[in-house]
Amino acid sequence: ELVPYLARRFGTRPLGCSIRLRFVNIGQSRITQVLHQKVKLDPDVAQTSQFRAGRVDFTFSLPEDTPAARERLTQLKERIRRYLGDYIYADDDTTLEASVLDLLSRQRQTLGLAECATGGLLAAALSAAPGSHVLAGAVTAPSEGRLRALLGAPASKPGSSHAQTNGTDPRQEAAKGCRRLARLAAQATSADWTVAVGAPRRDERQTADVAVAIRRPDGTISAFWVSFAQQAGEGRERLVTHILDQLRRQLLASSRP
């Protein structure tokens, strides 16, 4: 009774229909550019957006809730997916964490984690999401050496971890060490997939680079680097978002025939 009264009293219109698309690792400005140049929204389609830590939610709505309006929004969603589908992880309230866990569950596979730079944020985010039963285990430590020890690796010889002593590229050595962490995590957790996050490599700009390795069920391992602002409040959140998105993409690729 209240809603009709308010509509009469203040001249408001009934709520229309809407769709929601959730994007990851693409900026609002880039999405808006594609919407205007490629998708070309109709004038009566209203849009709003929210952004945090590398994740963007766009809502598109029409003033009337009718079958024809809902069909228009469905067609709009498909047009947007045509251009930005790789960046969309959900078209409902599903979080990025829940999306990753759902992909693992659909493939009947499990996930193990070994975290250094993320400080346990990956495990915390995934554990709090629906579908966390696919987590096989997680280990967190403040240094890679301590992480290796917790994963059961024999202690390294003094000085053996310093790439400068033999002229090896430090970044290559760090990536190699992260791959080893991924293998150790797979052995320790018996997980099908494992993600290992190395220690941050700091610079004078208050940013850091971190090596991340993802081990797939067939034993192959891919490593990549992520930069993040250590002092910014969202720095580690963005790092977690980037890692989850990379895992999501690899899970999607592995599920395709």
Coordinates of C-alpha atoms in Angstrom, one line a residue:
E1 CA 0.0 0.0 0.0
L2 CA 2.9 2.4 0.7
V3 CA 4.4 2.3 -2.8
P4 CA 1.2 3.2 -4.7
Y5 CA 0.6 6.0 -2.1
L6 CA 4.1 7.5 -2.6
A7 CA 3.7 7.2 -6.3
R8 CA 0.5 9.3 -6.1
R9 CA 1.9 11.7 -3.5
F10 CA 5.2 12.5 -5.1
G11 CA 4.5 11.7 -8.8
T12 CA 7.1 8.9 -8.9
R13 CA 7.0 6.2 -11.5
P14 CA 7.1 2.5 -10.8
L15 CA 10.5 0.8 -10.9
G16 CA 11.4 -0.4 -14.3
C17 CA 13.6 -3.4 -15.3
S18 CA 17.4 -3.6 -15.2
I19 CA 20.4 -5.8 -15.9
R20 CA 23.7 -5.8 -14.1
L21 CA 27.1 -6.7 -15.6
R22 CA 30.2 -7.2 -13.5
F23 CA 33.5 -6.5 -15.1
V24 CA 37.1 -7.1 -14.0
N25 CA 40.5 -5.6 -14.9
I26 CA 39.1 -3.0 -17.3
G27 CA 38.6 0.6 -16.5
Q28 CA 35.2 2.5 -16.4
S29 CA 36.4 4.9 -19.1
R30 CA 37.2 2.0 -21.5
I31 CA 33.8 0.4 -20.9
T32 CA 32.1 3.7 -21.5
Q33 CA 34.0 4.2 -24.7
V34 CA 32.9 0.8 -26.0
L35 CA 29.3 1.4 -25.0
H36 CA 29.2 4.7 -26.9
Q37 CA 31.3 3.8 -29.9
K38 CA 30.4 0.1 -30.5
V39 CA 27.2 -0.8 -28.6
K40 CA 25.5 2.5 -29.0
L41 CA 22.9 2.6 -26.2
D42 CA 19.4 3.7 -26.9
P43 CA 18.5 7.2 -25.4
D44 CA 16.0 5.8 -22.9
V45 CA 18.5 3.3 -21.4
A46 CA 19.9 4.6 -18.1
Q47 CA 23.2 3.4 -16.8
T48 CA 25.0 3.6 -13.5
S49 CA 28.4 2.2 -12.4
Q50 CA 30.4 1.4 -9.3
F51 CA 34.1 0.8 -9.1
R52 CA 36.4 -0.7 -6.6
A53 CA 39.8 -2.5 -6.6
G54 CA 39.8 -3.4 -10.3
R55 CA 36.1 -4.5 -10.4
V56 CA 33.4 -2.5 -12.1
D57 CA 29.6 -3.0 -11.9
F58 CA 27.4 -1.5 -14.6
T59 CA 23.6 -1.4 -14.3
F60 CA 21.4 -0.7 -17.3
S61 CA 17.7 0.0 -16.8
L62 CA 14.6 1.0 -18.7
P63 CA 11.7 2.9 -17.1
E64 CA 9.0 0.3 -17.7
D65 CA 9.0 -3.4 -16.6
T66 CA 7.4 -5.1 -19.6
P67 CA 8.3 -8.3 -21.6
A68 CA 9.4 -6.0 -24.5
A69 CA 11.6 -4.0 -22.2
R70 CA 13.2 -7.1 -20.7
E71 CA 13.8 -8.5 -24.1
R72 CA 15.5 -5.2 -25.1
L73 CA 17.8 -5.5 -22.1
T74 CA 18.6 -9.1 -22.9
Q75 CA 19.6 -8.1 -26.4
L76 CA 21.7 -5.2 -25.0
K77 CA 23.5 -7.7 -22.7
E78 CA 24.4 -9.9 -25.7
R79 CA 25.7 -6.9 -27.7
I80 CA 27.9 -5.8 -24.7
R81 CA 29.2 -9.4 -24.4
R82 CA 30.2 -9.3 -28.0
Y83 CA 32.7 -6.6 -27.4
L84 CA 33.6 -7.0 -23.7
G85 CA 32.7 -10.6 -22.9
D86 CA 36.3 -11.5 -21.8
Y87 CA 36.0 -8.9 -19.0
I88 CA 32.6 -10.0 -17.7
Y89 CA 32.6 -12.5 -14.8
A90 CA 28.9 -12.3 -13.9
D91 CA 25.5 -10.9 -14.9
D92 CA 23.9 -11.2 -11.5
D93 CA 25.1 -10.7 -7.9
T94 CA 27.8 -13.4 -8.1
T95 CA 31.1 -12.2 -6.8
L96 CA 34.4 -12.7 -8.6
E97 CA 35.4 -15.2 -5.8
A98 CA 32.2 -17.1 -6.2
S99 CA 32.6 -17.2 -9.9
V100 CA 36.1 -18.7 -9.6
L101 CA 34.9 -21.3 -7.1
D102 CA 31.9 -22.2 -9.3
L103 CA 34.2 -22.9 -12.3
L104 CA 36.3 -25.2 -10.1
S105 CA 33.2 -27.0 -8.8
R106 CA 31.8 -27.5 -12.3
Q107 CA 35.1 -29.1 -13.3
R108 CA 35.1 -31.2 -10.0
Q109 CA 38.5 -29.7 -9.2
T110 CA 40.1 -28.3 -6.1
L111 CA 42.4 -25.3 -5.3
G112 CA 45.5 -24.9 -3.1
L113 CA 47.1 -21.6 -2.2
A114 CA 50.6 -20.5 -1.1
E115 CA 50.6 -16.8 -0.3
C116 CA 53.3 -14.3 0.6
A117 CA 52.6 -10.8 -0.8
T118 CA 48.8 -11.1 -0.5
G119 CA 49.2 -12.0 3.2
G120 CA 46.3 -14.5 3.3
L121 CA 43.8 -12.2 1.5
L122 CA 43.2 -14.7 -1.3
A123 CA 42.4 -17.5 1.2
A124 CA 40.2 -15.2 3.2
A125 CA 38.2 -13.9 0.2
L126 CA 37.7 -17.4 -1.2
S127 CA 36.8 -18.9 2.1
A128 CA 34.1 -16.4 2.7
A129 CA 32.4 -17.0 -0.7
P130 CA 29.8 -19.6 -1.6
G131 CA 31.4 -22.8 -2.9
S132 CA 34.5 -22.6 -0.7
H133 CA 34.4 -26.4 -0.2
V134 CA 36.7 -26.7 -3.3
L135 CA 39.5 -25.1 -1.3
A136 CA 42.0 -27.9 -0.5
G137 CA 44.2 -25.8 1.7
A138 CA 46.1 -22.6 2.0
V139 CA 49.5 -21.6 3.5
T140 CA 50.6 -18.0 4.3
A141 CA 54.0 -16.7 5.4
P142 CA 55.8 -13.3 5.4
S143 CA 58.7 -14.6 3.3
E144 CA 59.2 -17.1 0.5
G145 CA 61.8 -19.0 2.6
R146 CA 59.3 -19.4 5.5
L147 CA 56.6 -20.4 3.0
R148 CA 58.9 -23.1 1.5
A149 CA 59.6 -24.4 5.0
L150 CA 55.9 -24.6 5.9
L151 CA 55.3 -26.5 2.6
G152 CA 57.9 -29.1 3.6
A153 CA 60.8 -28.1 1.3
P154 CA 64.4 -28.7 2.5
A155 CA 66.2 -25.6 3.7
S156 CA 68.2 -23.8 1.0
K157 CA 72.0 -23.4 1.2
P158 CA 73.2 -20.0 2.4
G159 CA 73.3 -17.5 -0.4
S160 CA 71.7 -19.9 -2.9
S161 CA 68.6 -17.7 -3.3
H162 CA 70.6 -14.6 -4.4
A163 CA 70.5 -14.4 -8.2
Q164 CA 73.3 -11.8 -8.2
T165 CA 75.9 -14.3 -7.2
N166 CA 75.7 -16.2 -10.5
G167 CA 74.5 -13.4 -12.9
T168 CA 71.0 -14.8 -13.3
D169 CA 68.2 -12.3 -14.1
P170 CA 66.6 -11.6 -10.7
R171 CA 63.1 -11.5 -12.2
Q172 CA 63.7 -14.9 -13.9
E173 CA 65.0 -16.3 -10.6
A174 CA 62.0 -14.9 -8.7
A175 CA 59.5 -16.4 -11.3
K176 CA 61.4 -19.8 -11.0
G177 CA 61.0 -19.7 -7.2
C178 CA 57.3 -18.9 -7.5
R179 CA 56.8 -21.9 -9.8
R180 CA 58.5 -24.1 -7.2
L181 CA 56.1 -22.8 -4.6
A182 CA 53.2 -23.7 -6.8
R183 CA 54.6 -27.3 -7.1
L184 CA 55.2 -27.5 -3.4
A185 CA 51.6 -26.3 -2.7
A186 CA 50.2 -28.9 -5.0
Q187 CA 52.1 -31.6 -3.1
A188 CA 51.1 -30.3 0.3
T189 CA 47.4 -29.8 -0.5
S190 CA 46.9 -32.5 -3.1
A191 CA 44.9 -29.8 -5.1
D192 CA 44.3 -30.0 -8.8
W193 CA 45.0 -26.2 -9.2
T194 CA 47.4 -24.2 -7.1
V195 CA 48.2 -20.5 -7.0
A196 CA 51.5 -19.3 -5.5
V197 CA 52.1 -15.6 -4.7
G198 CA 55.8 -14.6 -4.1
A199 CA 57.3 -11.9 -2.1
P200 CA 57.0 -8.3 -3.3
R201 CA 60.0 -6.6 -5.0
R202 CA 59.8 -3.0 -3.9
D203 CA 61.1 0.1 -5.6
E204 CA 61.6 3.8 -4.8
R205 CA 58.1 4.7 -6.1
Q206 CA 56.3 2.9 -3.3
T207 CA 55.1 0.3 -5.8
A208 CA 56.0 -3.4 -5.8
D209 CA 56.2 -6.2 -8.3
V210 CA 55.2 -9.7 -7.4
A211 CA 55.6 -13.0 -9.2
V212 CA 52.5 -15.2 -9.3
A213 CA 52.4 -18.8 -10.5
I214 CA 49.4 -20.9 -11.4
R215 CA 49.8 -24.7 -11.7
R216 CA 47.2 -26.5 -13.7
P217 CA 46.0 -30.1 -13.2
D218 CA 48.3 -31.4 -15.9
G219 CA 51.3 -30.1 -14.1
T220 CA 52.1 -27.2 -16.4
I221 CA 52.8 -23.9 -14.7
S222 CA 52.4 -20.3 -15.9
A223 CA 54.0 -17.4 -14.2
F224 CA 53.3 -13.7 -14.5
W225 CA 54.1 -10.4 -12.8
V226 CA 51.7 -8.0 -11.1
S227 CA 52.5 -4.4 -10.0
F228 CA 50.6 -2.9 -7.1
A229 CA 50.8 0.2 -4.8
Q230 CA 51.9 -1.0 -1.4
Q231 CA 50.9 2.2 0.4
A232 CA 47.4 2.6 -1.2
G233 CA 44.5 1.1 0.7
E234 CA 43.3 -0.8 -2.3
G235 CA 46.7 -2.0 -3.4
R236 CA 46.5 -5.5 -2.1
E237 CA 42.8 -5.7 -3.0
R238 CA 43.7 -4.9 -6.6
L239 CA 46.4 -7.6 -6.5
V240 CA 43.9 -10.2 -5.3
T241 CA 41.5 -9.1 -8.1
H242 CA 44.2 -9.5 -10.7
I243 CA 45.2 -12.9 -9.5
L244 CA 41.6 -14.2 -9.3
D245 CA 40.9 -12.9 -12.8
Q246 CA 44.0 -14.7 -14.2
L247 CA 42.8 -17.9 -12.5
R248 CA 39.3 -17.4 -13.9
R249 CA 40.6 -17.0 -17.4
Q250 CA 42.7 -20.1 -17.2
L251 CA 39.8 -22.1 -15.7
L252 CA 37.6 -20.9 -18.6
A253 CA 40.2 -21.9 -21.2
S254 CA 40.6 -25.4 -19.6
S255 CA 36.9 -26.0 -19.8
R256 CA 36.6 -25.4 -23.5
P257 CA 36.8 -28.4 -25.8

